[in-house]
Coordinates of C-alpha atoms in Angstrom, one line a residue:
Chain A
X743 CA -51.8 15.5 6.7
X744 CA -50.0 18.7 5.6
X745 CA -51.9 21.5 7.3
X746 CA -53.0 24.4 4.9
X747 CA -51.0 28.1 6.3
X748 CA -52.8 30.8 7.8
X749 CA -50.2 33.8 7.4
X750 CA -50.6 37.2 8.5
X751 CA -48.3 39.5 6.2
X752 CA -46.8 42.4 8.5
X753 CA -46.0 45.3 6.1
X754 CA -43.2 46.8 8.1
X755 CA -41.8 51.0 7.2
X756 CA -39.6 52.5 9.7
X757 CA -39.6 49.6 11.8
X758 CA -43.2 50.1 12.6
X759 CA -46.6 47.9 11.0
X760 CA -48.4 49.4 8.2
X761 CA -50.8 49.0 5.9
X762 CA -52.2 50.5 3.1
X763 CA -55.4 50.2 0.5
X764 CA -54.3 49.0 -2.7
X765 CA -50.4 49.8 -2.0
X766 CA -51.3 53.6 -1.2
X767 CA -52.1 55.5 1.8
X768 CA -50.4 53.5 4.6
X769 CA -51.6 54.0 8.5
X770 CA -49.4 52.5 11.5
X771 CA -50.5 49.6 12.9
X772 CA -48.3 49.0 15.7
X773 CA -44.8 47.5 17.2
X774 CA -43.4 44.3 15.5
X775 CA -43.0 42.7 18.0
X776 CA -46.0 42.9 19.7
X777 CA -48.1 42.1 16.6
X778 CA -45.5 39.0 15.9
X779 CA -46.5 37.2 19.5
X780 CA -49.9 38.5 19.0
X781 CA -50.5 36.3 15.6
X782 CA -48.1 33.4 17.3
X783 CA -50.8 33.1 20.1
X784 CA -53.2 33.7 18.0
X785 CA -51.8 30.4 16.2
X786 CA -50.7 32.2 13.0
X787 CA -48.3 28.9 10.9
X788 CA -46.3 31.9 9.9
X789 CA -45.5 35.5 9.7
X790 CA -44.1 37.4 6.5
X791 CA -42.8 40.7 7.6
X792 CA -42.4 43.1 4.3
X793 CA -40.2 45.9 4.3
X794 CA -42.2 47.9 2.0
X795 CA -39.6 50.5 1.3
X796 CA -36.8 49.0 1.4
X797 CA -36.3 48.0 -2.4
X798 CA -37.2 51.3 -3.8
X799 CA -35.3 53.4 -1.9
X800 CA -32.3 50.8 -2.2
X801 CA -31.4 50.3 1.4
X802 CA -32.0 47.0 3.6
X803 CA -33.9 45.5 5.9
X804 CA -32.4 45.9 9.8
X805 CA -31.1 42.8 11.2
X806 CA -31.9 43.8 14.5
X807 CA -35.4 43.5 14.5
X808 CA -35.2 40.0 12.8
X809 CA -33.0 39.1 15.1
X810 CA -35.4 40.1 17.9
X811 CA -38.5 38.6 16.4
X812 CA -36.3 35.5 16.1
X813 CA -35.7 35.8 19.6
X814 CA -39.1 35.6 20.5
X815 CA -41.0 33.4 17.9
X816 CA -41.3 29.7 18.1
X817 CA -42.9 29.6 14.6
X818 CA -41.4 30.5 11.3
X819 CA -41.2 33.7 9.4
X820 CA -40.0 35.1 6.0
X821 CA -38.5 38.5 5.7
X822 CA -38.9 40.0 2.4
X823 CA -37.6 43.8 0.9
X824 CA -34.2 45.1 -0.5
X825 CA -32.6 41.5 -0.5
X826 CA -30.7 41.8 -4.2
X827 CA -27.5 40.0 -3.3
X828 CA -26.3 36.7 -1.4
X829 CA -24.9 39.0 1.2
X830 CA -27.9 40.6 2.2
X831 CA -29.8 37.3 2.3
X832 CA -26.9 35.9 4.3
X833 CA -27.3 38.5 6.7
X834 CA -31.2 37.8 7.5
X835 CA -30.9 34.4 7.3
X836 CA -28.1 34.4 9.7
X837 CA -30.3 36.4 11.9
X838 CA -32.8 34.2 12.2
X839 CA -35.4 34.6 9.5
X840 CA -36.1 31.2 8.0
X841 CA -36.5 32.3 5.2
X842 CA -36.3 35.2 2.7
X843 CA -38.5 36.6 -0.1
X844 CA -37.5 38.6 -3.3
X845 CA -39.3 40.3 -5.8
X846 CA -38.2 43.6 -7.9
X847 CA -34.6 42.1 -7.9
X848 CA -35.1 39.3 -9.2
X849 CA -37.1 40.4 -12.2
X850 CA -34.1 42.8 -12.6
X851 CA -31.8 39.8 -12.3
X852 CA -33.3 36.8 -12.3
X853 CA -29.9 34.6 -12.2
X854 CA -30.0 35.9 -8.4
X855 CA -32.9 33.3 -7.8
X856 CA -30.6 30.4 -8.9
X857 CA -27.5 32.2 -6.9
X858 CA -29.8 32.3 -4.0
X859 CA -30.8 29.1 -4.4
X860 CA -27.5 27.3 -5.3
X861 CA -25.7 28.7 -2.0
X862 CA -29.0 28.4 0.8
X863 CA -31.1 25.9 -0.7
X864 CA -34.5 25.9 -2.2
X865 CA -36.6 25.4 1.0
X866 CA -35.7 29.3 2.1
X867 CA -36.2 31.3 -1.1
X868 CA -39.4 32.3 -1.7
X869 CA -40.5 35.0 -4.5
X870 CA -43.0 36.9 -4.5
X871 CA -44.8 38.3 -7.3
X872 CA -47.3 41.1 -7.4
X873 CA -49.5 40.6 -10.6
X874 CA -51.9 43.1 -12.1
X875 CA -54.7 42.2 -14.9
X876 CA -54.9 45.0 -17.3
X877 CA -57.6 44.4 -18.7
X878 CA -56.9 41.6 -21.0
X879 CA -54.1 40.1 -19.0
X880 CA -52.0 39.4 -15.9
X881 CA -48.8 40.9 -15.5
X882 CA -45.9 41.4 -13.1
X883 CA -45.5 44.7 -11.4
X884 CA -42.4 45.5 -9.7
X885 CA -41.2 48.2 -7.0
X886 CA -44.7 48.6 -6.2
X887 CA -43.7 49.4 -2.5
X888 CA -43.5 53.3 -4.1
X889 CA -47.0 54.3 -6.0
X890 CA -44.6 56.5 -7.8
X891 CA -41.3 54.1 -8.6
X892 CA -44.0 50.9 -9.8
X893 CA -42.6 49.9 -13.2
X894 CA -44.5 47.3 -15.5
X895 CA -42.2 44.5 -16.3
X896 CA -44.2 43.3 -19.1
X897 CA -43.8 39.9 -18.3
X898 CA -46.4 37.6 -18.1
X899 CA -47.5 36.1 -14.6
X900 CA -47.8 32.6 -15.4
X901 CA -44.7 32.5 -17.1
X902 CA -42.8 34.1 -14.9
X903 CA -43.9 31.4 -11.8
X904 CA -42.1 28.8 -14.9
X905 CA -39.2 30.5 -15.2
X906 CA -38.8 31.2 -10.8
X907 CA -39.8 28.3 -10.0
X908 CA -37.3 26.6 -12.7
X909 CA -34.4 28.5 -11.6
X910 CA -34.5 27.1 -8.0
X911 CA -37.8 29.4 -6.0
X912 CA -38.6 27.2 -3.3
X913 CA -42.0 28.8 -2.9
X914 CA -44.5 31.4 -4.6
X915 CA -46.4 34.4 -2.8
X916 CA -48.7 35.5 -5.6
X917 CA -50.0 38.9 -4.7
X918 CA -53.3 39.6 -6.9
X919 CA -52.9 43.7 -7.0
X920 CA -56.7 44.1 -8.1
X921 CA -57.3 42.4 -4.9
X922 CA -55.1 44.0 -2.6
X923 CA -56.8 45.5 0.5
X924 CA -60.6 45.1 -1.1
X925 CA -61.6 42.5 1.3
X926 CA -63.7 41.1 -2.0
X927 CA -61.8 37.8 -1.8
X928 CA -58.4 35.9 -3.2
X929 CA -58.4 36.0 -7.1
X930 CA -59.9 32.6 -7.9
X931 CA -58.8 32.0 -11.4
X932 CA -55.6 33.6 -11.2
X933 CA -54.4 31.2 -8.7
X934 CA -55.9 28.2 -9.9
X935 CA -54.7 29.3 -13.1
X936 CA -51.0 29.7 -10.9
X937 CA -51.4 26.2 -9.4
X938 CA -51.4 24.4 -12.9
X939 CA -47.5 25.7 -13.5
X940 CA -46.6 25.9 -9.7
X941 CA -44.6 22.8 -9.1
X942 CA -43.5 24.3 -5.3
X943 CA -45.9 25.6 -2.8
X944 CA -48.2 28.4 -3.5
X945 CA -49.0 31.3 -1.4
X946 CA -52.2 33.4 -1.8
X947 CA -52.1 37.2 -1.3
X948 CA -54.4 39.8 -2.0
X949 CA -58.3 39.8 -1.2
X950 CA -59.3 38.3 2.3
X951 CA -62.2 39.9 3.6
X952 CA -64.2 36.8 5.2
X953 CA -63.5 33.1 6.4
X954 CA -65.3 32.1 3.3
X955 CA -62.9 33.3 1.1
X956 CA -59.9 31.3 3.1
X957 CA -62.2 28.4 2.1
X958 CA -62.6 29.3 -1.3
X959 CA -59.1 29.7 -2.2
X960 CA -58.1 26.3 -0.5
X961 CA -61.0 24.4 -1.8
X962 CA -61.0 25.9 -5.4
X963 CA -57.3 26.8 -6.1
X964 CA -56.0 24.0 -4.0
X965 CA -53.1 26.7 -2.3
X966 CA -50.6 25.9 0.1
X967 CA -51.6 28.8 2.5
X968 CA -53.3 32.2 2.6
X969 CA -51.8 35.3 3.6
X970 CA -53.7 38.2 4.8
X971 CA -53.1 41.7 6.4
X972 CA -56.0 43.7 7.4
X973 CA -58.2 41.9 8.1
X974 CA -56.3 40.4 11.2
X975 CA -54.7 44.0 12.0
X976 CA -58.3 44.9 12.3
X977 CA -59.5 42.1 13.6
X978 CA -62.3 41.8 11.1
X979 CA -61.2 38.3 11.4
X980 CA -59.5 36.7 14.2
X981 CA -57.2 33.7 13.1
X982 CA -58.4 31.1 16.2
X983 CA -62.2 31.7 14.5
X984 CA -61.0 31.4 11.4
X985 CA -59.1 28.2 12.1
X986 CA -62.1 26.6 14.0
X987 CA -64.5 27.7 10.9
X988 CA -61.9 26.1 8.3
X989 CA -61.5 23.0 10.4
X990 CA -65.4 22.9 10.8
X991 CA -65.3 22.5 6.7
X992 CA -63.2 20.0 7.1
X993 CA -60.4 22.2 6.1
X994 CA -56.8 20.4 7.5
X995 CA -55.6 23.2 9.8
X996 CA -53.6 23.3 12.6
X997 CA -55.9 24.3 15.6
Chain B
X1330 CA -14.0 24.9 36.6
X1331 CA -16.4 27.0 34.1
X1332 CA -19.8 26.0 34.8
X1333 CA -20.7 23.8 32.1
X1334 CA -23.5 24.3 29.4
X1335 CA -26.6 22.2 28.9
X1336 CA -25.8 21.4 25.2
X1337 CA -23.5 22.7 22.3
X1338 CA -24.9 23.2 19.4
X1339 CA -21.8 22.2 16.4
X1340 CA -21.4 25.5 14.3
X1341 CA -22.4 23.1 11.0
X1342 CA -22.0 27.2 9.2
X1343 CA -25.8 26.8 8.0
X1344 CA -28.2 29.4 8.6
X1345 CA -30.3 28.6 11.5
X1346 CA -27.7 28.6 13.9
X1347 CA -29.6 31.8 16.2
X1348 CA -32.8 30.2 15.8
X1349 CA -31.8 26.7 17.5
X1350 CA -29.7 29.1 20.4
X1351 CA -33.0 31.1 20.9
X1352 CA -35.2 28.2 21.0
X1353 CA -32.8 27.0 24.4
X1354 CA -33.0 30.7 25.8
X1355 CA -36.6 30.2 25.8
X1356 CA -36.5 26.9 27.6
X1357 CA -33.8 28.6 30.1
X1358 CA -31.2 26.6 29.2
X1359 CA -27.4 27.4 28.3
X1360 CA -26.0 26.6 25.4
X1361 CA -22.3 27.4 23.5
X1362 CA -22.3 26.9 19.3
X1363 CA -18.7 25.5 18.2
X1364 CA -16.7 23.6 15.9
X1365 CA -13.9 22.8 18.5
X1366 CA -13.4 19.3 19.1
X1367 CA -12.7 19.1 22.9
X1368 CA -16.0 21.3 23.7
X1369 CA -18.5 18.9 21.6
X1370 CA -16.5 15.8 23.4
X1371 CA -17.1 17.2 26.6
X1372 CA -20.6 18.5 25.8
X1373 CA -23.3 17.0 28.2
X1374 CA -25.4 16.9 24.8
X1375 CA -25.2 17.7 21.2
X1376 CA -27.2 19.1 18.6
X1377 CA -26.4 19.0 15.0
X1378 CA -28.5 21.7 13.5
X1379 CA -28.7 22.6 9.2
X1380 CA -30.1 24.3 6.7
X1381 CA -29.2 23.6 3.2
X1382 CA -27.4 20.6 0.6
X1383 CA -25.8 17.7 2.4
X1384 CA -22.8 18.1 0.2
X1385 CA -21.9 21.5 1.2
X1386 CA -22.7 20.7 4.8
X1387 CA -20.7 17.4 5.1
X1388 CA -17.8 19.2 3.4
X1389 CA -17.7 22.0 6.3
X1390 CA -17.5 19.2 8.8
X1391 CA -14.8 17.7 6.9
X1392 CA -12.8 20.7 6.7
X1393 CA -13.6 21.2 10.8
X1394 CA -12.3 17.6 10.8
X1395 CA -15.6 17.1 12.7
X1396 CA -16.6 13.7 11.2
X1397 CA -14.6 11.7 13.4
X1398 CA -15.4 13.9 16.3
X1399 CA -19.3 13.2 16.0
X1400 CA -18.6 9.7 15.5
X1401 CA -17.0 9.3 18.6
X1402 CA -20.0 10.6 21.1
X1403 CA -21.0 8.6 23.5
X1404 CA -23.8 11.2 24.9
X1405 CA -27.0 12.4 24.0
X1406 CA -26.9 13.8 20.1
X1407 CA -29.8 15.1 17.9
X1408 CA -29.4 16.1 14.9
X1409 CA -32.5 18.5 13.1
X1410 CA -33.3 18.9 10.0
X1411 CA -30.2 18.7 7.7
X1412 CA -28.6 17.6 10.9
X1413 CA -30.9 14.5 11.1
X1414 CA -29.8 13.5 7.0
X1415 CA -26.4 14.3 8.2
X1416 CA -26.6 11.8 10.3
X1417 CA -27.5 8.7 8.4
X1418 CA -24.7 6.9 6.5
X1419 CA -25.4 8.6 2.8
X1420 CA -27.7 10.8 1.0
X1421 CA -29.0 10.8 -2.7
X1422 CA -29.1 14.5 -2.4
X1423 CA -27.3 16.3 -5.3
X1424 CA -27.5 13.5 -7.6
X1425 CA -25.2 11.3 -6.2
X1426 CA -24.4 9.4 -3.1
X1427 CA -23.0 11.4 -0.6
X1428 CA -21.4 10.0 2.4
X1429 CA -22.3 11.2 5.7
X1430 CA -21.4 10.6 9.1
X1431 CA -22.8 7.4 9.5
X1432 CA -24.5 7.2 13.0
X1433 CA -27.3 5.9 12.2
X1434 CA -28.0 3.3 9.6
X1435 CA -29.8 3.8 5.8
X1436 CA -29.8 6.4 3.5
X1437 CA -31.3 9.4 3.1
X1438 CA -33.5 9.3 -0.2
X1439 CA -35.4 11.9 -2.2
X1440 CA -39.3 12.1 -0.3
X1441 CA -41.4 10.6 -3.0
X1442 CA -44.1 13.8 -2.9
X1443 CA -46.1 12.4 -6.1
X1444 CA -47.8 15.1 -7.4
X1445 CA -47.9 17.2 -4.1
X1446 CA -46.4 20.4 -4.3
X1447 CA -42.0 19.8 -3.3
X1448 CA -40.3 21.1 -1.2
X1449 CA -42.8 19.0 1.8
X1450 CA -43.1 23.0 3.4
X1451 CA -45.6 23.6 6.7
X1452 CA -47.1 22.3 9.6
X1453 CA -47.2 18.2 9.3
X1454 CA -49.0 15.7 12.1
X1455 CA -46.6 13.0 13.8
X1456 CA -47.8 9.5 14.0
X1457 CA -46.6 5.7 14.8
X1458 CA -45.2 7.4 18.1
X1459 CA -42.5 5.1 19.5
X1460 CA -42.3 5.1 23.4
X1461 CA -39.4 7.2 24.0
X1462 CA -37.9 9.7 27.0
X1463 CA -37.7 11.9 23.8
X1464 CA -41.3 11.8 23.1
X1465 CA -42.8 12.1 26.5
X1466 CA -45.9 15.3 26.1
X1467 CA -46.1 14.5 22.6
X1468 CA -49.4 12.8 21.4
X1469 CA -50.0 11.3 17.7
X1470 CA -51.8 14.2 15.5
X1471 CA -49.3 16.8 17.0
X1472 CA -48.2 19.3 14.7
X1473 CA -44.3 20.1 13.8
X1474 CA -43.1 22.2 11.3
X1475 CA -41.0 20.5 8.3
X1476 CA -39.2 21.9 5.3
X1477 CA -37.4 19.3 3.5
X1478 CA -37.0 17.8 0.2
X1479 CA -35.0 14.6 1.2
X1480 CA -36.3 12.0 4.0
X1481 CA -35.3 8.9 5.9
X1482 CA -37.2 6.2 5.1
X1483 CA -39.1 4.7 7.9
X1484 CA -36.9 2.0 9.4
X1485 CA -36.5 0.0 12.7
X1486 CA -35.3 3.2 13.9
X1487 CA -38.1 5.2 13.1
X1488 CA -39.6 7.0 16.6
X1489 CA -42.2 9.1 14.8
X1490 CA -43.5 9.2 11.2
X1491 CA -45.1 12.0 9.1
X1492 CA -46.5 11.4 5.5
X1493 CA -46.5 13.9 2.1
X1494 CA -46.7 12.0 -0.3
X1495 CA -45.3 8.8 1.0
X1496 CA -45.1 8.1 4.9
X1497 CA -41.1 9.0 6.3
X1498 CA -39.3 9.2 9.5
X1499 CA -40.2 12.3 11.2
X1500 CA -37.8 11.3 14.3
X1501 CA -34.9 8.4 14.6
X1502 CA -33.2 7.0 17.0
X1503 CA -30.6 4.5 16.6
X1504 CA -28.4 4.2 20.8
X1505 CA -27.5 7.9 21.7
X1506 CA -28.4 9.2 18.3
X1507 CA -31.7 11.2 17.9
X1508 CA -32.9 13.0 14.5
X1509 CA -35.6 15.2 14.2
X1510 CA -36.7 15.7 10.5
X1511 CA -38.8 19.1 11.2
X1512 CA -37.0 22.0 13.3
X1513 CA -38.0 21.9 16.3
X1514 CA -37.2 25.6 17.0
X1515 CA -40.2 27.0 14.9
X1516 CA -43.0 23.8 15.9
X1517 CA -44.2 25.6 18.7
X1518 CA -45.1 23.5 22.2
X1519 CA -44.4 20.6 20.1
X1520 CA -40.8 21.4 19.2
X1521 CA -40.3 22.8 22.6
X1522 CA -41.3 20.2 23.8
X1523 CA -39.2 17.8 22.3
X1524 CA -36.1 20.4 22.8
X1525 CA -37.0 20.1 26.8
X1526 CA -37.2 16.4 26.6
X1527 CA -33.3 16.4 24.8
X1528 CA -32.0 18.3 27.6
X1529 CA -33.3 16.4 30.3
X1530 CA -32.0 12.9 28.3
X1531 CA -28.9 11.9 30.2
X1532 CA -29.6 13.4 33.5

């Protein structure tokens, strides 16, 4: 059986860990490195390492660290940040990363999903999309690595995962801003509601606070894998408990 | 006379090129990535690693005039992932049959996933394990990590199977030939497992 993806999401500025609270106020959390053999022992499926800056303030993610966390992984990983051309992605998949994530650019141009797609495959372009519910719907944010540069798209989420998934993504990380560092649990109905129109797999973001909610968003939304920040920099959860506790609910996880 | 590497891995142009070389650094063992005829004849072993379309793949080995190279090896030669379709005599991939090198028998078809999401993307159990030099550690239930959209069928070659879907061959093995359908560079102890096994075949 396909095992469901534990995947701790490494916000990275300035080459160091960070995270934030709702996108704001971000605290270092330590060397990439170290944190990406931590989770690997730990027996993370996969690491996503974010440059949070790198797409508004227009530069790209270093090579050298993927190359280095290449180096020393024996599991897979997805760089995401600043990627708006088949040249950048060229450079960090050649580097090692398995795979690579977009967001803001391709709302600006969404064509770059099928170039992406059409020149490295399906199976290593991933979007991500950080949705927002206003209050009487959910809608795509982009740039929203600056508090100050986040621009509404108006776009709606659902129909955006169509139109990505259409034009060649190879995977979805749906990031529930309302969510986002409240440890209150993955959006439910937003995902389940993502899952009807997601023919590729689904990645949840946004919400873990407890085992329970891993469970919930597996059992309920039926999601390829869970991503999750804090609560493993902090260790408010540890991924080998939360892996026994899933498998213990007859979860399929890879223990 | 140089001292000789353990394997060389064919520069197939796809993506995961580093990832296969760092996988033997971690096992210690020396490795050289090329396209030049003489060094893959004279290879000890040979991986054929890929990312990507068959079509665009076979047509860089065409253009390497590779395809009669690989046919010709008598030693050990794995191919992974893409490398393991590349293998097989055709692929449906793109539509169309696509003729490919043709060391092992069948045809690569599209993995029948249902309604399960597609691309088959994560961590995947083995099963059906055939008793192999390849497969010595590994025990059915073993995780591997598999991103693929296309499979082998499971045939008398079949050493392993996996199942999304619809059950495929997760490893092959037709004479010297080995494919592995998951990439055994990002499955952990399993895939480095299997990586260590390859370089001790032929010793």
């Amino acid at each position: 059986m396909l095992a469901k993806r534990i995947i701790p999401c490494l916000d990275v500025r300035d080459g160091r860990v960070v995270k934030g609270v709702q996108f704001r106020n971000h605290e270092d959390v330590g060397d990439i490195e170290d944190l990406a053999l931590r989770y690997r022992d730990q027996g993370a499926d996969e690491l996503v390492f974010y440059d949070i800056t790198a797409s508004t303030e227009q530069r790209e993610v270093s090579p050298l660290w993927i190359s280095r966390v290449s180096k020393a992984l024996d599991i897979p990983f997805c760089v995401a940040g600043g990627i708006s051309s088949v040249d950048t992605a060229a450079r960090r998949l050649n580097a090692g990363a398995d795979k690579i994530s977009i967001n803001s650019p391709a709302l600006i141009n969404p064509d770059l999903i099928n170039l992406l797609s059409g020149t490295f495959g399906r199976q290593c372009i991933v979007v991500g999309i950080d949705s927002f519910h206003d209050g009487q719907a959910y809608r795509v944010k982009s740039h929203t690595g600056d508090p100050d540069k986040m621009r509404e798209t108006g776009r709606d989420t659902l129909g955006w995962i169509k139109e990505a998934t259409q034009r060649g993504a190879g995977e979805i990380v749906l990031n529930c801003m309302n969510q986002d560092g409240m440890r209150q649990g993955y959006d439910i109905a937003q995902l389940k509601a993502a899952r009807t129109v997601c023919p590729v797999p689904l990645i949840a973001s946004g919400g873990a606070g407890a085992p329970e909610h891993f469970e919930d968003i597996f059992i309920q939304a039926g999601v390829d894998g869970a991503l999750a920040a804090s609560v493993f920099h902090k260790s408010v959860i540890t991924i080998p408990d939360l892996k026994q506790y899933l498998g213990s609910e007859g979860i399929e996880i890879r223990l | 006379m140089a001292a000789q590497t353990d394997v060389v891995i064919v520069d197939t142009g796809c993506a995961n090129l580093a990832s296969v070389g760092f996988a033997f650094d971690r096992l210690g063992a020396s490795y050289q990535i090329s396209r030049d005829a003489d060094v893959i004849y004279s290879a000890p072993r040979v991986l054929i690693p890929g990312v990507g379309a068959a079509p665009y793949a076979m047509n860089i080995l065409r253009e390497a005039q590779l395809v009669p190279v690989l046919q010709n090896l008598t030693q050990p030669v794995m191919g992974i992932c893409l490398g393991m379709q590349l293998i097989f005599d055709l692929s449906v991939e793109g539509g169309r049959d696509v003729a490919c090198l043709g060391m092992v028998d069948g045809a690569i078809e599209a993995l029948n996933t249902a309604d399960l999401p597609s691309p088959h993307m994560g961590w995947n159990q083995l099963g059906d394990l055939a008793d192999d030099p390849l497969l010595v550690g590994i025990s059915a239930g073993d995780y591997a990590y598999f991103v693929h959209s296309y499979a082998a069928p499971v045939s008398t070659y079949t050493l392993a199977t996996s199942e999304y879907g619809q059950k495929f061959s997760a490893i092959v093995r037709q004479g010297n030939v080995y494919g592995c359908q998951f990439h055994p560079e990002r499955s952990s102890a399993t895939g480095a497992r299997i990586l260590k096994n390859f370089l001790e075949l032929g010793e």
